[in-house]
Amino acid sequence: MEEKHSGPIETQSPPAAAPAEGLEARFPGSVRRDERQNFDGYLVEPGKLVEFATALRDEFGYDYLSSVTGVDYLPEERLEVVYHAYRSTGGPALVFKVQTPRQDPIVVPSLTGVYHGADFQEREIWDLYGIRFSGHPDLRRILMWEGFHGHPMRKDYQEPYFEEEGKPYKNRWPEGSVYRIEDKNPFHGNVQYPDEFTPEGWVPEGDDALYAGMKKVSAGGNGDGRGLGTEQIIVNLGPQHPSTHGVFRVVVTLEGETIVELKPVMGYLHRNHEKIGERNTYLMNIPFTDRLDYICSMSNNHGYVLAVEKLMGIKPPERAEYIRVMMVELTRVANHLWAIGFLLNDLGAFFTPALYAINERELILDVFEATSGSRMMCNYMRFGGVARDLPEGILETVRELVFERLPRRVDELDAYLTGNEIVRTRSIGVGVLTAGQALDYTAAGPVLRASGVPYDVRRADPYSIYDRLDFDVAVRYNGDVYDRYLLRMDEIRQSLRILRQVVEGIPGGEIQTGKPQYQVRVPAGEAYGRVENPKGELGFYVVSNGKPNPWRYHVRAPSFINLTAMGEMCRGQKVADVVAILGSIDIVLGETDR
Amino acid sequence: MTDEINNPDIPVPEELKGQVAITTLDKIYNWGRRSSVWPMMFGLACCAIEMICTAASRYDLSRFGMEVMRPSPRQTDLMIVSGTVTKKMIPQIVRLFNQMPEPRYVMAMGACASGGGPFKEGYNVVSGVDTYIPVDVYVPGCPPTPQALLHGLMKLQQKIDNESISTSPWYSQGASEAIPIPILGPDLIDPRDFDRIAARRKAAAEPSPEA
Amino acid sequence: MYGIGIVRGLGVTLKHFLETYLDDIRWLGRRYYNPEALAIRQSPKARGAFTVQYPEERLVTPEEFRYIPFLLYEEDEAGVKHDRCTSCGICAKVCPPQCIWIVRSSNPETGRPIPEPTEFFIDIDICMNCGLCAEYCPFDAIKMDHDFELSAYDRQSAHIYNKERLSKPVSYYASIRPSNYEREEAARAAKETAKAAKRES
């Protein structure tokens, strides 16, 4: 009675290395190579950007715009928007950039017409850098609120608690007179106001712009004007709601029970990861990456150290690579167990499946705690290695887990849930995202692969030792909630398969290249390190100017960008399905809002 | 149970031992409250994951009578502020606190909720939830492990044990005042801060006497 | 037939339910408050109920576990405490949220710095328990503690730890992290002998 969804398949072999020959010839004069040392990609004239991107997508096959971000080159009085595009068949990135002077008005054409996935990312750049995107359908602030003063990621923006440009702060040693920074602020809090600001006359902008945008849809009533006249209503869900996986809010326009329009609202956990990251030294950022996707701290560490190692030009020793992959795959298992447990929670199976899943996750956390010292915030990887070797006996525990316990428990979970008619009715055909839409909206990870696109960074652009490991890229084809659930089950099994190879094949030897250093020297240049996080492609874009602190530190967060497609998935569904769809995307707010 | 609430000062006749417990009103009142503290189902950040783990089978909050997590503030006794409090979120947190019925307790879980934590320097972070709402117990750690959270909850139980009906503010006359809800302006505005902002503005407008 | 999947799923929960009692019978009532049982109950071999009865019983803390940092001091025969810390400032420099403040001592006559701290502060409302200070301290003077039972009613007075609050004897460190301690002591001893050999030659 169970119709067999097609199982995992192999991805294509890596495509030819040469990316996009003839791009400059195609756009003479308006596209040139980025000649700065250790920089890569193309510089595009703003006027030609949309045309360029269209050609890139249609003629050169770069159908996946992974990341869009801004950089403020204050000394050169320039702002830059950096794009990373990929072919969904695999291979390295094509980087292209648009430069604009720093004087107002700062306008860059929007790429939302070419790639829908640029939507939220452009809004984020507007919010944090103050670059306007002409042609963007809904250019509002996304992480901060409307009315906030300033664009905080600009290099000349200073927070209320500003101490120095870069860490370490000089007053901590040797004359460290301890203080609480709020005592130095005139308002005894983390606030600052423009000089002429009068609070009495202030009218908060609130959500008027948002609601106005949602109302526009409802102007036409129920369409053709025949039948019952219904009124559309706008409903808020969150930010305090048990099924939003944190402080996340969605605003829904409803026609009866059917969703006409849905917009995610975020930023309730925006804790300025990138701004703090640019004050930190390179090493200090590692424990901060733990707190991005706080369920998968190990894989966040991995993505960040890969990016910086690329800049530094070092590689960890073999044993360290094996340990890293072991930890990352254990993280994937833990994350997917958690995601499945809480998807069921959202479907209304309150707490038993989640309890079973958390049980197994706890055992994996014990491994992390014994190895790294902390259950969740592992802070385990270092540039060129890992912090410390595996403790005695932990390999046996992992062996027992991946050979004995976890496969049994995953089968049990399978028997428990997969055939359950209620789960199937609630999830089959709900929240469908087609392959084309998934690519267009830059969905990543399980969401992308459940829609039939076998794109996995571990195979498409292999890093670490994944090219030597034997595993299949899990893929499912229906793109609904049920397939996303099944895909996570597949991925757990594939991860266990990888783990079995790693546990068997882990070599002895060093765990760190060179001596452990707290002040690493990172040559000037840019690097983009990406890993296949359990939630999707996690990328770190790092620009160094040779100083101890990164000039630009950007996180391409999969949960954030996956939400771009949520409106599309929910349109036409019932309002009760919103939490199921949200659960199947599997977001973590630490990463969404950063 | 009788051991916990028995008042040792009043002797019970030998033949009634095990059948009669003599206690004070305060003691039985507090015993009832401490054994059924219902936390709000309200998570902010990383610490919320540890809070969920605490409620799950390994650490099992229900051993303390606290497993009934209520999504609605109207039915809760305890708000566990589990994670970084941002300026964008604090109006909602204050509103939720105002909606909780008394007696109500607040626990700041983790470094962020206590004092801003590692993200304190950020432009969107409130340095400590206690700048807006009163906090009863602080649990340090980043994040506190589930056992550390349980320790904090036991500390809260001790606090409840030491309260008395006769002095409890929630039975005194007059309703307690709601905390004014912060406003999202060019930066976060505490309505209690209007005077201070005006004074600053005046100081900025007038040329300083030295100049 | 509709419903078979649900019934099969309920079978799984029934199995979990029965397992709990079977495990209780297997341990004949010695399942709780018994360190030997706890070790098995909390390992991959666990079956049945998974609960730790904190505070009556506690999970075994792994040696690497880290919470708040503490400072080490050595006590000589006369009972005088000697800080291991030389106030070199590396911990304050690597600390990601910059929560360490160190006041270096100086000789009141010459004004030259003395290698020990007058004061040492850690704001535990900022500390992120990352352990970088302990990892990069060249003198093994700052380490991560295992004590997590630190909840308090007040933070203004209690949450900036000073040197007195932070200092703990080396013997305490040896008790919570025996194998790390042994390894570090061996390395120190080797360094001392190498130094002595150099001086002689």
CSV table of C-alpha atoms in Angstrom, one decimal, chain A residues 64 66 86-87 90-93 303 306-307 310 455 457 460-461 463 528-532 537-540 556:
chain,number,residue,atom,x,y,z
A,64,TYR,CA,21.0,29.1,-8.9
A,66,SER,CA,23.1,31.3,-3.9
A,86,TYR,CA,26.1,28.3,-9.3
A,87,ARG,CA,25.0,25.7,-11.8
A,90,GLY,CA,27.5,21.3,-9.7
A,91,GLY,CA,30.9,23.1,-10.0
A,92,PRO,CA,32.5,26.2,-8.5
A,93,ALA,CA,30.9,29.5,-8.1
A,303,GLY,CA,32.0,26.2,7.2
A,306,LEU,CA,37.0,26.2,5.6
A,307,ALA,CA,36.5,29.8,4.4
A,310,LYS,CA,41.0,29.0,2.0
A,455,TYR,CA,22.1,19.3,-5.4
A,457,VAL,CA,27.5,20.7,-1.8
A,460,ALA,CA,28.6,19.3,-6.3
A,461,ASP,CA,31.6,21.1,-5.0
A,463,TYR,CA,35.3,19.7,0.3
A,528,TYR,CA,33.8,32.0,0.2
A,529,GLY,CA,33.6,28.7,2.1
A,530,ARG,CA,30.5,26.6,1.9
A,531,VAL,CA,29.4,23.4,3.4
A,532,GLU,CA,26.2,21.3,3.2
A,537,GLU,CA,24.1,25.4,2.0
A,538,LEU,CA,25.9,27.4,4.7
A,539,GLY,CA,28.3,29.9,3.3
A,540,PHE,CA,30.8,32.2,4.8
A,556,ARG,CA,24.8,32.9,3.9
